[in-house]
GROMACS .gro file of C-alpha atoms in nm:
model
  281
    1UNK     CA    1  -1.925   6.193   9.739
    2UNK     CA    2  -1.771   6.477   9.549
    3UNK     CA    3  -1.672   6.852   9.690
    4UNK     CA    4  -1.604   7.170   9.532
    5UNK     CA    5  -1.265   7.370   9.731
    6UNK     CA    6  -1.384   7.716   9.666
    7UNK     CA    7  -1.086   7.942   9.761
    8UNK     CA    8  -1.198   8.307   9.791
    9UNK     CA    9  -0.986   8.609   9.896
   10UNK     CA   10  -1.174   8.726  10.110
   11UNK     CA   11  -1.481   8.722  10.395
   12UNK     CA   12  -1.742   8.940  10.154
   13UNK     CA   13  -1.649   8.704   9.858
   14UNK     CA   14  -1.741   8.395  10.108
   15UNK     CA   15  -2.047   8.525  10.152
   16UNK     CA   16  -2.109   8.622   9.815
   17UNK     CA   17  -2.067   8.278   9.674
   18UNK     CA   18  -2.246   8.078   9.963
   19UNK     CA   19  -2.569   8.305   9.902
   20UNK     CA   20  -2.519   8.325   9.525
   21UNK     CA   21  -2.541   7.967   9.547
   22UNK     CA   22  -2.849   7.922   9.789
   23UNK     CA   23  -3.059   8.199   9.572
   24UNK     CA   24  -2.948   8.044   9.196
   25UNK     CA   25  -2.947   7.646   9.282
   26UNK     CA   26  -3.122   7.643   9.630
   27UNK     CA   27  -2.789   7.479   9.803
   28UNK     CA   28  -2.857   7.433  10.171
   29UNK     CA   29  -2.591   7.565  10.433
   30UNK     CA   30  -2.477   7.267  10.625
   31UNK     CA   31  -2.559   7.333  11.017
   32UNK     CA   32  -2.323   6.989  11.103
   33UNK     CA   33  -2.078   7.018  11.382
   34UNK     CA   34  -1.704   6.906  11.246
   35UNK     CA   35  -1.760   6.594  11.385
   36UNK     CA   36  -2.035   6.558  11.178
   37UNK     CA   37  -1.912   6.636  10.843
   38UNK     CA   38  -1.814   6.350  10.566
   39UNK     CA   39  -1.459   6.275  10.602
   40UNK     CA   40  -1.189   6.392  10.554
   41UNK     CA   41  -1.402   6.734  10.632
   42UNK     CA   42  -1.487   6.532  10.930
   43UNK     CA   43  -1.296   6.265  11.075
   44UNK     CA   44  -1.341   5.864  10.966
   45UNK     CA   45  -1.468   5.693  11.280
   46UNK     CA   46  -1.300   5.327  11.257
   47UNK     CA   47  -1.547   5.074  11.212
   48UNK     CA   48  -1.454   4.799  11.440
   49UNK     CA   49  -1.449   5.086  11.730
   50UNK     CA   50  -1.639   5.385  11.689
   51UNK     CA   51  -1.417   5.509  11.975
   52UNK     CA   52  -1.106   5.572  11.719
   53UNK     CA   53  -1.068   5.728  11.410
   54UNK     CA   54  -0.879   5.636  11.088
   55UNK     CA   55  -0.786   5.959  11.052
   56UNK     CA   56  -0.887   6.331  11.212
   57UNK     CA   57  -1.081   6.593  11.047
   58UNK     CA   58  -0.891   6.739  10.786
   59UNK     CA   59  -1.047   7.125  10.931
   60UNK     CA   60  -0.946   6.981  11.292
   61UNK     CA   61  -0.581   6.877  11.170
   62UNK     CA   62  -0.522   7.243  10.967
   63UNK     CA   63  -0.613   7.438  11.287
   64UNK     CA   64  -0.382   7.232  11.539
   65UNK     CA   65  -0.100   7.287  11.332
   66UNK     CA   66  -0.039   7.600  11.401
   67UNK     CA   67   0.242   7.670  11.646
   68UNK     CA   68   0.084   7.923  11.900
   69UNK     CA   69   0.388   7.979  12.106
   70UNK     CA   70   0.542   8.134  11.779
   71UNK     CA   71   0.248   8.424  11.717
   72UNK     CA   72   0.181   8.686  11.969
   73UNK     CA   73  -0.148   8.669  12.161
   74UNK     CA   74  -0.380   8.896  11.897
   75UNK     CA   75  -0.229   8.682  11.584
   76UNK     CA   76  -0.296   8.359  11.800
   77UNK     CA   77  -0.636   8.462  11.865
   78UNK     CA   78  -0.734   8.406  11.548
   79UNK     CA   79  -0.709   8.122  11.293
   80UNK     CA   80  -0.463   8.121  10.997
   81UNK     CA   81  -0.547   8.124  10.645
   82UNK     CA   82  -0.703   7.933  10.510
   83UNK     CA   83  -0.943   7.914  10.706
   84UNK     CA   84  -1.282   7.701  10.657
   85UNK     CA   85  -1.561   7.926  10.662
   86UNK     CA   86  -1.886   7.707  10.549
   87UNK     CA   87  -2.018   7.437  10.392
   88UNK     CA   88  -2.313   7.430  10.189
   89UNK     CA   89  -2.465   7.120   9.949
   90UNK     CA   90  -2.626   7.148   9.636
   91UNK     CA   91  -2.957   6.906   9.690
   92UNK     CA   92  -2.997   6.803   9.315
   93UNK     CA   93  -2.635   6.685   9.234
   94UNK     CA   94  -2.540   6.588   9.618
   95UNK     CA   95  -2.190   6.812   9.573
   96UNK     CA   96  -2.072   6.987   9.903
   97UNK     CA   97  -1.921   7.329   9.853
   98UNK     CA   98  -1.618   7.392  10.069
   99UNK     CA   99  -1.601   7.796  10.101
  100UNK     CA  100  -1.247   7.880  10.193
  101UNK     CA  101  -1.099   8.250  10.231
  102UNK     CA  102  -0.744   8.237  10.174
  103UNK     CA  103  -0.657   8.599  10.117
  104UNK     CA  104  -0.557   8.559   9.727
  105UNK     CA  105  -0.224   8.460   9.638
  106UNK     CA  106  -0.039   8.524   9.966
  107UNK     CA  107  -0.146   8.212  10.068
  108UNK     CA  108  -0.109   8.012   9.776
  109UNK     CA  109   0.136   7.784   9.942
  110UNK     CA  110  -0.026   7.686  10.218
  111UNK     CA  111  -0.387   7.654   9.994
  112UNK     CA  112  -0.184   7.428   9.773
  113UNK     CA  113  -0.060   7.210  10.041
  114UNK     CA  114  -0.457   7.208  10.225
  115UNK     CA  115  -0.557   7.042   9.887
  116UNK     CA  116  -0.240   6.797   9.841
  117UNK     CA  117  -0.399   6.719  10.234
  118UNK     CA  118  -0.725   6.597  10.147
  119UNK     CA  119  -0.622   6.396   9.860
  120UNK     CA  120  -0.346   6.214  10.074
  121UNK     CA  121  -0.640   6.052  10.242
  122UNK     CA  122  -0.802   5.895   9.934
  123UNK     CA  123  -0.597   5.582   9.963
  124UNK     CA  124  -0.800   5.572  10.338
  125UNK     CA  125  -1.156   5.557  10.169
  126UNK     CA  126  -1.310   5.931  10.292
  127UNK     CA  127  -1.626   5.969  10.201
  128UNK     CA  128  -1.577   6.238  10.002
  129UNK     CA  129  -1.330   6.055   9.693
  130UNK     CA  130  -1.360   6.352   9.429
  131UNK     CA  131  -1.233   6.679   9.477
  132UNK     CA  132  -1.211   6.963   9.264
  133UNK     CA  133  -1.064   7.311   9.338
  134UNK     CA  134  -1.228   7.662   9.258
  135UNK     CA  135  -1.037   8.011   9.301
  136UNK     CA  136  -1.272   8.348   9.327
  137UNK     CA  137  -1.071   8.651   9.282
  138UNK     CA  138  -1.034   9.020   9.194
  139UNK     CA  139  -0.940   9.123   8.847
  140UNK     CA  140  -0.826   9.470   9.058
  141UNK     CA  141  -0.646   9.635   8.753
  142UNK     CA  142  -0.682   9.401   8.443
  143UNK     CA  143  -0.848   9.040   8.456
  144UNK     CA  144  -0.561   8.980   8.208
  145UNK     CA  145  -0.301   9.022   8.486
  146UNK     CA  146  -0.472   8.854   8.762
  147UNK     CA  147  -0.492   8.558   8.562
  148UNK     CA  148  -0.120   8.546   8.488
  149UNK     CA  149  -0.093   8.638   8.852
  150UNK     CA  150  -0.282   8.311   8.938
  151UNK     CA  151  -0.153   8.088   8.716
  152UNK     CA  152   0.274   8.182   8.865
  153UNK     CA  153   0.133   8.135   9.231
  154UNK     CA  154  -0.058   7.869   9.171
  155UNK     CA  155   0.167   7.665   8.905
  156UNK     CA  156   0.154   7.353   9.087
  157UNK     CA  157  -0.240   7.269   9.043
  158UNK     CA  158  -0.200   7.347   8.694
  159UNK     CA  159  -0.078   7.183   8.351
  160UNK     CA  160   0.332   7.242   8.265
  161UNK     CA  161   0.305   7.512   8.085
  162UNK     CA  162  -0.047   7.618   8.070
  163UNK     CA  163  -0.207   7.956   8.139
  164UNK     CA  164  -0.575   7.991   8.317
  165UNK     CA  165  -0.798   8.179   8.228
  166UNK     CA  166  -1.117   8.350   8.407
  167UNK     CA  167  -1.428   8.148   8.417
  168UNK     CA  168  -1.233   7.861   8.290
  169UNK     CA  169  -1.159   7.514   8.414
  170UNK     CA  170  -0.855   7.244   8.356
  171UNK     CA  171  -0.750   6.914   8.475
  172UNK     CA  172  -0.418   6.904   8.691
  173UNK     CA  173  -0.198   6.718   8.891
  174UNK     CA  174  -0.368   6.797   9.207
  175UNK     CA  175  -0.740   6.779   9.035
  176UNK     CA  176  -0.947   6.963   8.820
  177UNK     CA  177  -0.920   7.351   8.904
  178UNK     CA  178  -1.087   7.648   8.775
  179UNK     CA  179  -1.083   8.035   8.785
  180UNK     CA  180  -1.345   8.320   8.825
  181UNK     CA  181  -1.249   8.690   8.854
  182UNK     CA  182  -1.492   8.953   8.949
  183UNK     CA  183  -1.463   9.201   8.692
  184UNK     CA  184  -1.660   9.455   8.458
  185UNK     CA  185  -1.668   9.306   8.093
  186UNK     CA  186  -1.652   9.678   7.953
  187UNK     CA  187  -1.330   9.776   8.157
  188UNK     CA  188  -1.203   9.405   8.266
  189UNK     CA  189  -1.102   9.605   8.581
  190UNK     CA  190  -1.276   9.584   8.847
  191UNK     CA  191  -1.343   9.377   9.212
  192UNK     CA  192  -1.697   9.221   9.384
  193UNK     CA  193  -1.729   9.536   9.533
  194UNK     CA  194  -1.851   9.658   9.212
  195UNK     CA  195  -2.118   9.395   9.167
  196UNK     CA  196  -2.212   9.484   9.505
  197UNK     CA  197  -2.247   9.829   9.572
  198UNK     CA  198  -2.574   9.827   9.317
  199UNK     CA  199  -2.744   9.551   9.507
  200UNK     CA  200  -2.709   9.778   9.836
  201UNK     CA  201  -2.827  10.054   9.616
  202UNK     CA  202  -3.179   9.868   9.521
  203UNK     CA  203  -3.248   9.779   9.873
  204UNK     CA  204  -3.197  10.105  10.036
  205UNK     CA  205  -3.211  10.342   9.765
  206UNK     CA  206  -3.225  10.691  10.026
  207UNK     CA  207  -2.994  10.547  10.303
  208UNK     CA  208  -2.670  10.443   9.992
  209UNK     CA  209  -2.749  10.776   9.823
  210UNK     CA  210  -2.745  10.988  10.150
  211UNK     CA  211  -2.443  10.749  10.245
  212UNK     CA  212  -2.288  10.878   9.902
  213UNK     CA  213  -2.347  11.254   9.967
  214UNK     CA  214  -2.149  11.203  10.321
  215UNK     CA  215  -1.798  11.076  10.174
  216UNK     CA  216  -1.797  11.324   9.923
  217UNK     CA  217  -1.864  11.623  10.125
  218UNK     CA  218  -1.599  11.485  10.379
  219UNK     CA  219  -1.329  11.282  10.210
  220UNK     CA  220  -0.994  11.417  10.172
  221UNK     CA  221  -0.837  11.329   9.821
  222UNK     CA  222  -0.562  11.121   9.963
  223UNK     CA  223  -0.840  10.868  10.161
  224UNK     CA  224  -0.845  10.507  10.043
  225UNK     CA  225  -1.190  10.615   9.936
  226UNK     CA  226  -1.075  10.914   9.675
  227UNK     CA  227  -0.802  10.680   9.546
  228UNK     CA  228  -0.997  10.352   9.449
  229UNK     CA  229  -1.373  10.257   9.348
  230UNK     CA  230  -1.337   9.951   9.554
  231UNK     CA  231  -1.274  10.127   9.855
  232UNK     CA  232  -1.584  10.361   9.784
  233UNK     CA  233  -1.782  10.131   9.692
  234UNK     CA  234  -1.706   9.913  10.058
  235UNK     CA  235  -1.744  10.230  10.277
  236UNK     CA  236  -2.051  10.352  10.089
  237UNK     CA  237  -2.164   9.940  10.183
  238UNK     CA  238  -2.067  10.010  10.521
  239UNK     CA  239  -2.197  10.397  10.632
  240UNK     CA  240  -2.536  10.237  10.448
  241UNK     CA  241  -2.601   9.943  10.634
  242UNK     CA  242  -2.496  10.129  10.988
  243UNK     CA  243  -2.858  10.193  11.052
  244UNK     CA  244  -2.918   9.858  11.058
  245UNK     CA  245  -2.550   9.668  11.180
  246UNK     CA  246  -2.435   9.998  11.340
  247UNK     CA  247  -2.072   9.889  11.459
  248UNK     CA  248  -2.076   9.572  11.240
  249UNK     CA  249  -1.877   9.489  10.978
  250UNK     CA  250  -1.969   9.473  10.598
  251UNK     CA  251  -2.014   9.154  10.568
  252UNK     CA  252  -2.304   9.171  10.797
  253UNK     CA  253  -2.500   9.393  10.579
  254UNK     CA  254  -2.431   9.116  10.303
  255UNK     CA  255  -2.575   8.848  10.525
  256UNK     CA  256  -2.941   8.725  10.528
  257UNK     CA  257  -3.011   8.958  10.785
  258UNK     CA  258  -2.937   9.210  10.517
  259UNK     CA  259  -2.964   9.186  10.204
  260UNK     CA  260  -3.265   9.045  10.045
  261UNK     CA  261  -3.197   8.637   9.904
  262UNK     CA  262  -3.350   8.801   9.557
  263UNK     CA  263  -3.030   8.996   9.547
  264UNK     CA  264  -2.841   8.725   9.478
  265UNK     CA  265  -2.989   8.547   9.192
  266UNK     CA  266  -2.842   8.816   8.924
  267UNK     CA  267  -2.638   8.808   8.675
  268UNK     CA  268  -2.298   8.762   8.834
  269UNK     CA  269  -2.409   8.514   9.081
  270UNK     CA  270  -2.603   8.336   8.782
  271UNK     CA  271  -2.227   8.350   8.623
  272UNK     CA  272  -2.032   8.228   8.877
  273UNK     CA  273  -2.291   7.933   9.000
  274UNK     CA  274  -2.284   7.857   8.675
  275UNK     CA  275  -1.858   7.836   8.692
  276UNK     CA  276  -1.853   7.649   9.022
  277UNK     CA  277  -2.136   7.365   8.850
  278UNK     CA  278  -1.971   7.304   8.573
  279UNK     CA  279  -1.664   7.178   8.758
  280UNK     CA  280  -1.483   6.871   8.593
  281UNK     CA  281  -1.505   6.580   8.826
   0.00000   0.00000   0.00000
């Protein structure tokens, strides 16, 4: 079997990808408890005693490493990046998508040393025997800079010497691994956000533009939301889709209880679906 790691910075990009990747190549989201999962995802029952395992689930082994008597209670309560958020499987090639959130580059280390993990079991026989390893990031400022950005904090999964580029896959020692960076071709600034403020905009047209009118009339020119598009653009998301999620947070609106599937076969999910397929095995 062969998996895609698909690191993304953050919860809204998770579900960005895992629904840009049901609407453009119908993957399925898998509903299998851990248990269940193909090692190392899952654990690799021993066959002479399906009692014992060869080895744990890679998710179960990540999560019991952390050292709770270290964190205080509200950092203990919740699991540290990154964390595994879903699975989903592409039913014409067989490939499992891993979708990972892992907060950009401040985790790099620790992303680094979840993929080193799962190929230290290959000499075990998982079923999964091919990896390869996806980032999907923010250009923020200049896609330029991110990519530089990427390529210093993530050094290790790359070539000596080489520099990655967005929407762009190489081999490395740790796998293939590949880049995508949300960003506006015209400006190469730019974050999801932008991508997804117009697909709010199409579905409810008089709620996002009365949502609009509200945070200009009452925003003060030093809020987050007079300093940066991308903060607009997610509280415009979010006063919008309280009629509907009223207390919930954004990425509820983005989920199928919100937006419409059709949302999600345009052209920057067509883009980056087409990134994540073409990865090198």
């Amino acid at each position: 079997m062969r998996a895609v790691l698909v690191f993304c910075e953050g919860n809204h990009d998770v579900v960005f990808v895992s629904r840009s990747l049901g609407a453009v190549a119908g993957c399925k989201w898998s509903k299998e408890r851990i248990r269940d999962l193909p090692s190392p995802l899952g654990p690799k029952v021993d066959p002479r005693d399906p009692n014992k395992f060869v080895f744990d689930s890679l998710i179960t082994k990540h999560y019991r490493a952390q050292k709770l008597e270290d964190l205080q209670p509200r950092p203990a309560a919740h699991a540290p990046v990154p964390t595994f958020e879903a699975v989903v499987r592409d039913p014409s090639t067989l490939i499992y998508y891993v979708l990972i959130r892992c907060n950009g580059d401040g985790a790099s280390g620790r992303s680094i040393k979840l993929i080193e993990d799962f190929r230290n079991t290959f000499p075990f026989h998982p079923d999964i025997t091919q990896i390869a390893s996806a980032f999907v990031f923010d250009a923020d400022a200049d896609v330029s800079a991110r990519a530089a950005a990427f390529t210093a904090a993530y050094a290790r999964c790359l070539q000596p010497g080489a520099a990655m580029r967005h929407d762009d896959w190489m081999s490395g020692p740790l796998g293939p691994a590949g880049l995508y960076i949300f960003h506006d071709p015209a400006t190469r600034a730019g974050t999801l956000e932008d991508s997804l403020a117009p697909l709010v905009e199409a579905q409810w047209k008089d709620r996002w533009d009365a949502a609009g009118r509200y945070l200009t009339a009452h925003a003060r020119p030093e809020d987050p939301v007079s300093l940066k598009l991308a903060e607009r653009h997610k509280a415009q998301i979010n006063v919008t889709g309280q009629f509907l999620f009223p207390g919930d947070p954004m990425t509820m609106v983005l989920e199928r209880d919100g937006l419409q599937q059709r949302h999600f076969a345009g052209p920057t999910s067509q883009s980056l679906v087409a990134f994540l397929r073409r990865a090198p095995f």
